[in-house]
PDB file of C-alpha atoms in Angstrom:
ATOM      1  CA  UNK A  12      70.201  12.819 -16.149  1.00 54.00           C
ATOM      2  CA  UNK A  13      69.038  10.246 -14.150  1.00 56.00           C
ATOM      3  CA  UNK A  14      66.340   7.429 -14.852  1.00 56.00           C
ATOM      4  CA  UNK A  15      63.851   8.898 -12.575  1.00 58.00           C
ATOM      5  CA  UNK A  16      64.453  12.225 -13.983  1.00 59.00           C
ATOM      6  CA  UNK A  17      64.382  10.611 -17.401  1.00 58.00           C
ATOM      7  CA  UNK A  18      60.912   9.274 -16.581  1.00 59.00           C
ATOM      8  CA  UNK A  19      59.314  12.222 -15.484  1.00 64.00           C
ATOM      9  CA  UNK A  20      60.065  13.912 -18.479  1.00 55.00           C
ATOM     10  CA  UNK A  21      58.528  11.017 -20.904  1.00 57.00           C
ATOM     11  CA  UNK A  22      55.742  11.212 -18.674  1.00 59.00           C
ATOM     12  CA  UNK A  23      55.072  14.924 -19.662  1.00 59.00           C
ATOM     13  CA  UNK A  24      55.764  14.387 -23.189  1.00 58.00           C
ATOM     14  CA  UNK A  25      53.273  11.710 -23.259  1.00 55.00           C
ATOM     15  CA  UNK A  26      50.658  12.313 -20.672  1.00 54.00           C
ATOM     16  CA  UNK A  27      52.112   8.993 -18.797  1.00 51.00           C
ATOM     17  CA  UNK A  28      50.690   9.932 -15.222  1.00 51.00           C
ATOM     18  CA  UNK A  29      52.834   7.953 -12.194  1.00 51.00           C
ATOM     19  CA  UNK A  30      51.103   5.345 -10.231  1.00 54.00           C
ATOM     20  CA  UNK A  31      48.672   7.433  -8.150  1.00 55.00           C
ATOM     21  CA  UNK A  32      46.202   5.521  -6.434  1.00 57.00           C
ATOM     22  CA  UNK A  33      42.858   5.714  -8.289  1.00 59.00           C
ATOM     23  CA  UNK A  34      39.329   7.005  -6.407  1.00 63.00           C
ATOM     24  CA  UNK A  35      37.319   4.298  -4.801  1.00 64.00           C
ATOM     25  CA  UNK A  36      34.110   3.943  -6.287  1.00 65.00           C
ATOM     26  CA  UNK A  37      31.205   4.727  -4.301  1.00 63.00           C
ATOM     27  CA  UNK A  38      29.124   1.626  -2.382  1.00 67.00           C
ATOM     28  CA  UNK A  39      26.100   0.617  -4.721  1.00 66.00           C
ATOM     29  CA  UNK A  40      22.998   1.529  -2.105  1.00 69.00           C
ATOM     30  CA  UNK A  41      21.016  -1.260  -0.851  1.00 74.00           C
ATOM     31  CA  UNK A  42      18.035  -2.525  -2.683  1.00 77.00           C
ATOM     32  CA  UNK A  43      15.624  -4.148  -0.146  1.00 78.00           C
ATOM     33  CA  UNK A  44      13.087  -6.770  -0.365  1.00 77.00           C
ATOM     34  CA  UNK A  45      14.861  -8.763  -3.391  1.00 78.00           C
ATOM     35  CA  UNK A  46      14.525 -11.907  -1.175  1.00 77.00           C
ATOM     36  CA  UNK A  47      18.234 -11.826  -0.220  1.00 82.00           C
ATOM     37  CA  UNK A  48      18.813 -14.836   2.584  1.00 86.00           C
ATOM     38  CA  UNK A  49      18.306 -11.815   5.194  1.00 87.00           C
ATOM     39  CA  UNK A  50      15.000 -11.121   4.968  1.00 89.00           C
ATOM     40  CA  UNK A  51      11.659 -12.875   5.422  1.00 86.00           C
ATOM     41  CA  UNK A  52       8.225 -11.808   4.005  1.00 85.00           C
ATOM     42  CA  UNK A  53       5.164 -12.568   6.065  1.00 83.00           C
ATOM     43  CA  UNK A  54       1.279 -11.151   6.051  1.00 83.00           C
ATOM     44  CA  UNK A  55       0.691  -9.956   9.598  1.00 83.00           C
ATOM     45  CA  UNK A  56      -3.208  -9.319   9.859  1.00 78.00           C
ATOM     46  CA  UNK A  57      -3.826  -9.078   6.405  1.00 75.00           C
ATOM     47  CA  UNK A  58      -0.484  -6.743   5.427  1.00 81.00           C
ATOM     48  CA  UNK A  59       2.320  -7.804   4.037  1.00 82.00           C
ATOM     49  CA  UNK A  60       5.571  -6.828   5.857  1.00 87.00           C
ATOM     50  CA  UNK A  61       8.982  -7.201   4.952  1.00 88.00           C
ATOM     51  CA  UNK A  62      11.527  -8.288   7.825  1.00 91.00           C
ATOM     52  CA  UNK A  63      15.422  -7.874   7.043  1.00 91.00           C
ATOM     53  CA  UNK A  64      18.407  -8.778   9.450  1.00 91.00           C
ATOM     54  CA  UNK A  65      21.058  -5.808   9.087  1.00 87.00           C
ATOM     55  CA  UNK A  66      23.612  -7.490  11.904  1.00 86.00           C
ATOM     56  CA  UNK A  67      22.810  -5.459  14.721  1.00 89.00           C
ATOM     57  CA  UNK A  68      19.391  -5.364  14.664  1.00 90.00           C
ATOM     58  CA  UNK A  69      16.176  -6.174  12.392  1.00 91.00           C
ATOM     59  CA  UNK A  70      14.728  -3.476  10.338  1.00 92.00           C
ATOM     60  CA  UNK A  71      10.225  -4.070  10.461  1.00 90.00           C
ATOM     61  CA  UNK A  72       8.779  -2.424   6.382  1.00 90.00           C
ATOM     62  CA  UNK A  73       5.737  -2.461   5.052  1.00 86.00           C
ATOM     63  CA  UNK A  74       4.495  -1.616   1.587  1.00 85.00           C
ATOM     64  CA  UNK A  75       3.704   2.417   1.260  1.00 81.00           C
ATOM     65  CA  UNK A  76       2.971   4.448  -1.421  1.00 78.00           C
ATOM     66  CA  UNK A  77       4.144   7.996  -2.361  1.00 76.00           C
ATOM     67  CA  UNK A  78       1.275  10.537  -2.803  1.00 74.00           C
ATOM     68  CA  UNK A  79       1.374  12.988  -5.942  1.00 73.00           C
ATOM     69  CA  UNK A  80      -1.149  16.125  -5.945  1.00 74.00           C
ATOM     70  CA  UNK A  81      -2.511  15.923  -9.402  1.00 74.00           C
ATOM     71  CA  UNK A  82      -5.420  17.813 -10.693  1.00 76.00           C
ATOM     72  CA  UNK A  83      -8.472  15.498 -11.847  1.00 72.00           C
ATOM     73  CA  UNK A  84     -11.848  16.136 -13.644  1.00 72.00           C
ATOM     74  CA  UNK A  85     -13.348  16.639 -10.456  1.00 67.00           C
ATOM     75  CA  UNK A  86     -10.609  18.939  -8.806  1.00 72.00           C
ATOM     76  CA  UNK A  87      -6.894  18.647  -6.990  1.00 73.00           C
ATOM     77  CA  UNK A  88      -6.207  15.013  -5.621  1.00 72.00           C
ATOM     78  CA  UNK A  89      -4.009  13.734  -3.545  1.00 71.00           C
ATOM     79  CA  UNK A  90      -3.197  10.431  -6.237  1.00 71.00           C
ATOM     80  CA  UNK A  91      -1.322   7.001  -4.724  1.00 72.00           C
ATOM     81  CA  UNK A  92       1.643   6.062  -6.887  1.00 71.00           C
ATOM     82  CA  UNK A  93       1.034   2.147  -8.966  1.00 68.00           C
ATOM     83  CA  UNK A  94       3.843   0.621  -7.323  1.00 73.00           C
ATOM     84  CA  UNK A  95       4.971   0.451  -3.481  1.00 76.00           C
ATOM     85  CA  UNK A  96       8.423   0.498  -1.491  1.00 78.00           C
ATOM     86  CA  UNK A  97       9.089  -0.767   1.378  1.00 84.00           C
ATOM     87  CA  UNK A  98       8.626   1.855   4.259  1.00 84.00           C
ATOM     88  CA  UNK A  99      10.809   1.409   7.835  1.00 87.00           C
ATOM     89  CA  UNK A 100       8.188   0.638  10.508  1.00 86.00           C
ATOM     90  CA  UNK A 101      10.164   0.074  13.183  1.00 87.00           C
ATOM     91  CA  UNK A 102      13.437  -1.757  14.724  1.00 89.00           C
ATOM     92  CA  UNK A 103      13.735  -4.732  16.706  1.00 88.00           C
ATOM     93  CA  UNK A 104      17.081  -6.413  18.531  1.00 86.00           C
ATOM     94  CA  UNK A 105      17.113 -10.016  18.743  1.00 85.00           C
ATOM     95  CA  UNK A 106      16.871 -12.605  16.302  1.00 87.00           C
ATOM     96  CA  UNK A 107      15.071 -12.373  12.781  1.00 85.00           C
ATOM     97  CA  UNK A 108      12.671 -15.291  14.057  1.00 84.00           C
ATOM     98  CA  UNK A 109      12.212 -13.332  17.907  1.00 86.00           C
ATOM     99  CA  UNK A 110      11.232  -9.519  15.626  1.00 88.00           C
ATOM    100  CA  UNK A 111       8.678 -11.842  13.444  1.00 87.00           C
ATOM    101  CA  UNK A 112       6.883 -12.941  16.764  1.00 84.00           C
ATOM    102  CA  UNK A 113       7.111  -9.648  18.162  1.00 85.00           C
ATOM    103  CA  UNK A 114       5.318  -8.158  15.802  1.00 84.00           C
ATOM    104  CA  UNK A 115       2.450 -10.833  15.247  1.00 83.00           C
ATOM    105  CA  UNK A 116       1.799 -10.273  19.114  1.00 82.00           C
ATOM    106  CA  UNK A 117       1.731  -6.573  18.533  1.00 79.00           C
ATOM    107  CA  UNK A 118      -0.659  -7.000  15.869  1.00 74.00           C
ATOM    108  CA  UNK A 119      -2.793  -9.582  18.164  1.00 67.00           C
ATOM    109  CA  UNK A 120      -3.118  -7.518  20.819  1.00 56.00           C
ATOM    110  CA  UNK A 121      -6.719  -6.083  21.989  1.00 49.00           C
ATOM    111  CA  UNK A 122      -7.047  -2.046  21.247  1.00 46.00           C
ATOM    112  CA  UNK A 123     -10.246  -0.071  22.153  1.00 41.00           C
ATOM    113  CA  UNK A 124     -12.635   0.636  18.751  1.00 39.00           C
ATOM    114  CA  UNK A 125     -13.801   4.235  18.515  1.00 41.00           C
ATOM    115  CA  UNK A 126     -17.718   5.141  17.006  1.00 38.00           C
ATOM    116  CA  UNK A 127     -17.106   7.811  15.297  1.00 41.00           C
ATOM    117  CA  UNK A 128     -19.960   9.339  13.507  1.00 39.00           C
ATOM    118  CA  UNK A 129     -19.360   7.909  10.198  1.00 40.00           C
ATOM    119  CA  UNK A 130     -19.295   4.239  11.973  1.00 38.00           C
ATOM    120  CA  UNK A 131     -22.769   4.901  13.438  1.00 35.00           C
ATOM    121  CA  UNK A 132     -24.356   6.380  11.250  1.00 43.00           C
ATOM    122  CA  UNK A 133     -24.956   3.235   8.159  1.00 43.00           C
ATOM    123  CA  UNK A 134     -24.120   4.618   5.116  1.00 43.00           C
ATOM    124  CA  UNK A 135     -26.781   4.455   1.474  1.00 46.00           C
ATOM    125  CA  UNK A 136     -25.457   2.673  -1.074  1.00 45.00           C
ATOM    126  CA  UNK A 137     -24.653   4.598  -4.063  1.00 46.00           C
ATOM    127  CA  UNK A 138     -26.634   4.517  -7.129  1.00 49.00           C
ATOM    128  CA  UNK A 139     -25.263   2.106  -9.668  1.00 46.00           C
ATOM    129  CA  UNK A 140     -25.995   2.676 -13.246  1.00 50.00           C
ATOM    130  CA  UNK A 141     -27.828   0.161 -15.474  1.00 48.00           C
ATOM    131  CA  UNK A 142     -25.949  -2.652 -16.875  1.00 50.00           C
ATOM    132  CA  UNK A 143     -24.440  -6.176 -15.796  1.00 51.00           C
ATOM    133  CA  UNK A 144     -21.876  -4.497 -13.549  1.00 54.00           C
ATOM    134  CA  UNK A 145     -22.108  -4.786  -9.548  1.00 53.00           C
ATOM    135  CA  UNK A 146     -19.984  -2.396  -7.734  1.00 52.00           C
ATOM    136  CA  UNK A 147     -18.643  -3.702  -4.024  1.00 52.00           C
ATOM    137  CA  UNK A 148     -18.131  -0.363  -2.289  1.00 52.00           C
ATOM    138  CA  UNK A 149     -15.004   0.126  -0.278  1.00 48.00           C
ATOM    139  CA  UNK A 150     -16.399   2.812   2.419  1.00 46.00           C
ATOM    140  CA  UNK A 151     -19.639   0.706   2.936  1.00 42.00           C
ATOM    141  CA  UNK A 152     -19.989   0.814   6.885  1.00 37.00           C
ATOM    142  CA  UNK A 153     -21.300  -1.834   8.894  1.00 37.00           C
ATOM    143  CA  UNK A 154     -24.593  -1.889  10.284  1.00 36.00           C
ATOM    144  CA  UNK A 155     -25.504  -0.603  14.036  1.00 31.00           C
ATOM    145  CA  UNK A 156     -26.630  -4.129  15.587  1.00 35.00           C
ATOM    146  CA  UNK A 157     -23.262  -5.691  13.934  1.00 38.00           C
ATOM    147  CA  UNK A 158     -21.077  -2.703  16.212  1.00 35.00           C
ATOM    148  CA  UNK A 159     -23.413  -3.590  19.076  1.00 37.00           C
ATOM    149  CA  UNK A 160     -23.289  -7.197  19.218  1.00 41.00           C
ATOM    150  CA  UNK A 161     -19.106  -7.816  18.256  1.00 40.00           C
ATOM    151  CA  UNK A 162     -17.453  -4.570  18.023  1.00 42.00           C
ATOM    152  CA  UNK A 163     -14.197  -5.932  17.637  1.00 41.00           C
ATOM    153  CA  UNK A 164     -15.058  -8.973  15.392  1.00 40.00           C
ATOM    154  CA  UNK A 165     -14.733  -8.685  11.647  1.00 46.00           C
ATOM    155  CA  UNK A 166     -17.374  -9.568   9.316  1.00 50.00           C
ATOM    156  CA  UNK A 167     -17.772 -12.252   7.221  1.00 51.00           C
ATOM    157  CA  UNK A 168     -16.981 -10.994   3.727  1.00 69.00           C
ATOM    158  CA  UNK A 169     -17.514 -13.049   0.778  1.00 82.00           C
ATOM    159  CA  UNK A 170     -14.951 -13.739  -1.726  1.00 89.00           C
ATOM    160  CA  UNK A 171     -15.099 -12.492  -5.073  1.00 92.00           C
ATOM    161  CA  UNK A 172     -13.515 -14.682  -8.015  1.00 93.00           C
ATOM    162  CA  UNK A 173     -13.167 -13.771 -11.811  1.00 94.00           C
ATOM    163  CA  UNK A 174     -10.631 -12.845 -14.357  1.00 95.00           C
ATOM    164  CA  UNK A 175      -8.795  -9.435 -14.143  1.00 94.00           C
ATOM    165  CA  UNK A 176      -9.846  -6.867 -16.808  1.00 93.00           C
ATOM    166  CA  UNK A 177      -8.652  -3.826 -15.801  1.00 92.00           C
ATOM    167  CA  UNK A 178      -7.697  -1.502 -12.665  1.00 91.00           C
ATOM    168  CA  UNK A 179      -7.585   2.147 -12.081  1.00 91.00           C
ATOM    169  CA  UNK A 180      -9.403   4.963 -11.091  1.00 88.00           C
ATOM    170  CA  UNK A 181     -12.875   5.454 -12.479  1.00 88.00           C
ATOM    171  CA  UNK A 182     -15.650   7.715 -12.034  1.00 88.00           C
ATOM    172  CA  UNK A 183     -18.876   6.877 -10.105  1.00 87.00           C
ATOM    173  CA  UNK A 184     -21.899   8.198  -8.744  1.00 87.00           C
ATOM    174  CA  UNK A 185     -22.220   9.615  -5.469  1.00 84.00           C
ATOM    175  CA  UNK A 186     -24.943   9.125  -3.467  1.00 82.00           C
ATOM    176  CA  UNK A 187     -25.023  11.787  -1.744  1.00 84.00           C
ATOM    177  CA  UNK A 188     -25.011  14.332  -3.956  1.00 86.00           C
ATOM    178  CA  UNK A 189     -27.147  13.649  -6.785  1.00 87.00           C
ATOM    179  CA  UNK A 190     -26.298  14.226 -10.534  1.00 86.00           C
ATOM    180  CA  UNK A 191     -22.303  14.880  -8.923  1.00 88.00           C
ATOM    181  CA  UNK A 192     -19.518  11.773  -9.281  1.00 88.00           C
ATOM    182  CA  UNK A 193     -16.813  10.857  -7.936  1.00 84.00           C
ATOM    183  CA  UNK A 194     -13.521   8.959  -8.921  1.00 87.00           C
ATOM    184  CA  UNK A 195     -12.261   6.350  -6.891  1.00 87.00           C
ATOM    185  CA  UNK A 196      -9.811   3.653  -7.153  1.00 90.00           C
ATOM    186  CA  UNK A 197     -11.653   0.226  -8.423  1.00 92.00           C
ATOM    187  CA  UNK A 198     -10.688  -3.569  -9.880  1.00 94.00           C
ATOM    188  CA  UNK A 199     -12.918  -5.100 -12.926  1.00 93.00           C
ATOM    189  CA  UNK A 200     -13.472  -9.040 -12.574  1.00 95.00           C
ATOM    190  CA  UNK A 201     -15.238 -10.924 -15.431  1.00 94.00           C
ATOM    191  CA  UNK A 202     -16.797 -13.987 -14.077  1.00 91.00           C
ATOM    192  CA  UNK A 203     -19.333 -15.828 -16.122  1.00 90.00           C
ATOM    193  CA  UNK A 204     -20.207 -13.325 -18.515  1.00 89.00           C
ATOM    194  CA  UNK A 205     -21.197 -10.897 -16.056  1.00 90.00           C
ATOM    195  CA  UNK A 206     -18.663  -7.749 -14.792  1.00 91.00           C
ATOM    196  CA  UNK A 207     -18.042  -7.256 -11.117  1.00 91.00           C
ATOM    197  CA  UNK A 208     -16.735  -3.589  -9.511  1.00 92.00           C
ATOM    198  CA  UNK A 209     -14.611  -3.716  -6.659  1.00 93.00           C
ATOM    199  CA  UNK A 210     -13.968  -0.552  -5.370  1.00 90.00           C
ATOM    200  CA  UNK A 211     -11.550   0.649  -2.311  1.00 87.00           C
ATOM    201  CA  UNK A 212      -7.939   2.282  -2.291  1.00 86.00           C
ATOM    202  CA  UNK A 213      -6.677  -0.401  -0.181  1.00 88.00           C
ATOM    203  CA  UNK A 214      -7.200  -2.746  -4.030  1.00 92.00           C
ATOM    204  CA  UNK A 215      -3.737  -0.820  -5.042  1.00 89.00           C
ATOM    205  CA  UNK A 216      -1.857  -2.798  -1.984  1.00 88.00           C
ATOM    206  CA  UNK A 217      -3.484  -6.085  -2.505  1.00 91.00           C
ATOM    207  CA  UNK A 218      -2.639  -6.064  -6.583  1.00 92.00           C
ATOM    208  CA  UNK A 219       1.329  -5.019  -6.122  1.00 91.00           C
ATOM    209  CA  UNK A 220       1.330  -7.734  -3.315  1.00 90.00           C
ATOM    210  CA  UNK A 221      -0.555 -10.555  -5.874  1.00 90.00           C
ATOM    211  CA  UNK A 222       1.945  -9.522  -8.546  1.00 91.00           C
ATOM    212  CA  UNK A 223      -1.434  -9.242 -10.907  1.00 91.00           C
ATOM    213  CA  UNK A 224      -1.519  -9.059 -14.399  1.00 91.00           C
ATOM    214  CA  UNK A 225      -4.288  -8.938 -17.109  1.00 92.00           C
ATOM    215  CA  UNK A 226      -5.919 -11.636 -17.892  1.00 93.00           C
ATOM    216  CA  UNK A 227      -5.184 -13.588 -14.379  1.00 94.00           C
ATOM    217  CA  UNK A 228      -8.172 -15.615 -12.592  1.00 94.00           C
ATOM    218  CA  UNK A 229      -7.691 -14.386  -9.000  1.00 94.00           C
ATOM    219  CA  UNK A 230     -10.237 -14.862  -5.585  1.00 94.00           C
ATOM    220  CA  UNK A 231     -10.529 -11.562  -4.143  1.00 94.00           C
ATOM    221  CA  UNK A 232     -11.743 -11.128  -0.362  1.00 92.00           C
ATOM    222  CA  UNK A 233     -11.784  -7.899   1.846  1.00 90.00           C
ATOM    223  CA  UNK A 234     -10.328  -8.779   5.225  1.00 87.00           C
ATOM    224  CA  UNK A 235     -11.442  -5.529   7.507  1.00 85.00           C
ATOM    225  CA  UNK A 236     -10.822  -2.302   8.246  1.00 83.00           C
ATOM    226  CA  UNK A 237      -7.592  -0.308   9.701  1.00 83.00           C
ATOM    227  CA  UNK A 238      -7.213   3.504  10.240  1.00 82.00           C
ATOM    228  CA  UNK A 239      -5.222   6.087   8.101  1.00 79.00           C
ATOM    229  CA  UNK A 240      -5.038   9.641   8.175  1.00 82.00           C
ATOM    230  CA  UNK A 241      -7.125  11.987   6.162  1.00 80.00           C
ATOM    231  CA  UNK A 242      -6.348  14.537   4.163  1.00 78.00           C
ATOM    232  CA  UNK A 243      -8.006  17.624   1.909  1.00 78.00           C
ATOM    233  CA  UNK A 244      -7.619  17.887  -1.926  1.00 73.00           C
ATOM    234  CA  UNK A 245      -4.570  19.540  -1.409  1.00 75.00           C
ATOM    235  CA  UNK A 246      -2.708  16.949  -0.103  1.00 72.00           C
ATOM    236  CA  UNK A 247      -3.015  18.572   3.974  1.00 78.00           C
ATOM    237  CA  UNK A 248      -3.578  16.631   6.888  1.00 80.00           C
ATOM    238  CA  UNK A 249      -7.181  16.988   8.489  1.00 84.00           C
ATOM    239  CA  UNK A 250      -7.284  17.807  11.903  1.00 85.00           C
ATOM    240  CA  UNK A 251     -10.285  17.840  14.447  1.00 84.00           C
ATOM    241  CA  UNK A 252     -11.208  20.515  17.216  1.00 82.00           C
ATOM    242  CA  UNK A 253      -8.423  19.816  19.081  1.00 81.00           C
ATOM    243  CA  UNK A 254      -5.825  19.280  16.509  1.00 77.00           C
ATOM    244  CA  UNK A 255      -6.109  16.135  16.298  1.00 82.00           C
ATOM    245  CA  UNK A 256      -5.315  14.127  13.208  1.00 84.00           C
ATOM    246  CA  UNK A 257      -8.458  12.635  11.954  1.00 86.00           C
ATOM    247  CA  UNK A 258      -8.661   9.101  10.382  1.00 85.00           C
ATOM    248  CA  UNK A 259     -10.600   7.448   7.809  1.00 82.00           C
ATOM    249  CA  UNK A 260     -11.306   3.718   7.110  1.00 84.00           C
ATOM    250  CA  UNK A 261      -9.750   1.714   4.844  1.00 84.00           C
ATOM    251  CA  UNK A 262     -10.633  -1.471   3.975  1.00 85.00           C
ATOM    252  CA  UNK A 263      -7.747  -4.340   3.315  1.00 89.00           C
ATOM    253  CA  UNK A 264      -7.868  -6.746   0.902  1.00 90.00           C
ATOM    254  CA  UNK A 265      -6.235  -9.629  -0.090  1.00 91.00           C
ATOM    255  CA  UNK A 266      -5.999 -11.390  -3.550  1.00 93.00           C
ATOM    256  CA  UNK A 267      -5.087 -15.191  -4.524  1.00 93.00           C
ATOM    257  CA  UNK A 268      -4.621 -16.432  -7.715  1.00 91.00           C
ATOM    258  CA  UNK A 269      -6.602 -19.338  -9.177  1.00 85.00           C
TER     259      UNK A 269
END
């Protein structure tokens, strides 16, 4: 019997299994926006976005949040996850430092401002109930001779300062349907004994980008308006006459701390 014949046999006996080559184990997927020497964060008009050099070309993200239907005291909603990931906006070639320009010229550039109704029309402020609280409305639209005289310039907002409380969704009255409510997405600031209400979806983007905790003493300050698309309370798109998809406003907002 030879040694290799000798071998094999001790290798059944004993479950000794040759040299075969083992599996390779699969790539670990890429986590992005960990600050790796490849990307760059910068707040193009009032968003953050995430730029990241992959070699051939430079990937454009911005924060987005995934959407879960979930039913609510006041019926099916279409509810924003707490925390964002990065969403692919778009692809640039050229350098990281030539995409970064690109895009703050993009966001620069003139665009036409459609009057839709709800723009027009000004909107009543909804009740607040009695107490110390003052609630900064998120929908609020601006006023007819503000569209007429700059309808492309923002207004002046004031800024808000205070220490974080809490953040969530809460209930509120709507105007315009007396004794009904409402829940919408709102941030709690206590500022010299007295509680402020800031209320607007576009809070959820400005907290994950602030990194806010309880207990922090921030400046808050809404920076203007952009467009997203509506949908119902089952989570489907809205569409016009036409088929068009129809957008709503959303305020954006940004948050320092103090």
């Amino acid at each position: 019997m030879t040694t290799t014949t000798f071998a094999r046999v001790l290798g059944g006996i004993f479950g000794v299994g040759g040299n075969e080559p083992s599996t390779p184990a699969a790539p670990a997927p890429i986590v992005v926006g960990q600050g790796g020497c490849n990307e760059r964060q910068v707040v193009i008009a009032g968003e953050a976005r995430l730029f990241r050099d992959e070699g051939d070309v430079v990937v454009q993200f911005r924060p987005a949040f995934d959407y879960v239907l979930r039913d609510t005291p006041v019926g099916m909603k279409l509810v924003p996850s707490l925390e964002p990931h990065w969403a692919v906006v778009s692809e640039h070639q050229g350098s990281l430092r030539d995409a970064i320009a690109a895009a703050i010229r993009s966001a620069a550039s003139p665009f036409p401002v459609e009057a839709d109704a709800r723009e027009i029309q000004p909107r009543a402020r909804a009740p607040v109930a009695p107490g110390p609280a003052t609630i900064d409305i998120d929908n609020e639209a601006p006023a007819l001779a503000s569209l007429a005289k700059a309808p492309t310039a923002r207004r002046t907002e004031r800024s808000h300062f205070g220490v974080v409380k809490e953040w969530g969704e809460r209930e509120f009255p709507d105007g315009k349907r007396p004794g009904k409510t409402y829940e919408a997405f709102c941030l709690m600031l206590e500022h010299r004994g007295e509680t402020s209400v800031l209320q607007g979806e576009g809070l959820r983007d400005a907290i994950a980008e602030a990194h806010c905790r309880l207990g922090d003493r921030v400046e808050v300050r809404r920076l203007g308006k952009t467009k997203v698309p509506a949908v119902d309370k089952r989570g489907q798109p809205k569409l016009d006459a036409s088929g068009a998809q129809i957008l709503w406003d959303k305020w954006l907002w940004s948050i320092t701390k103090k």
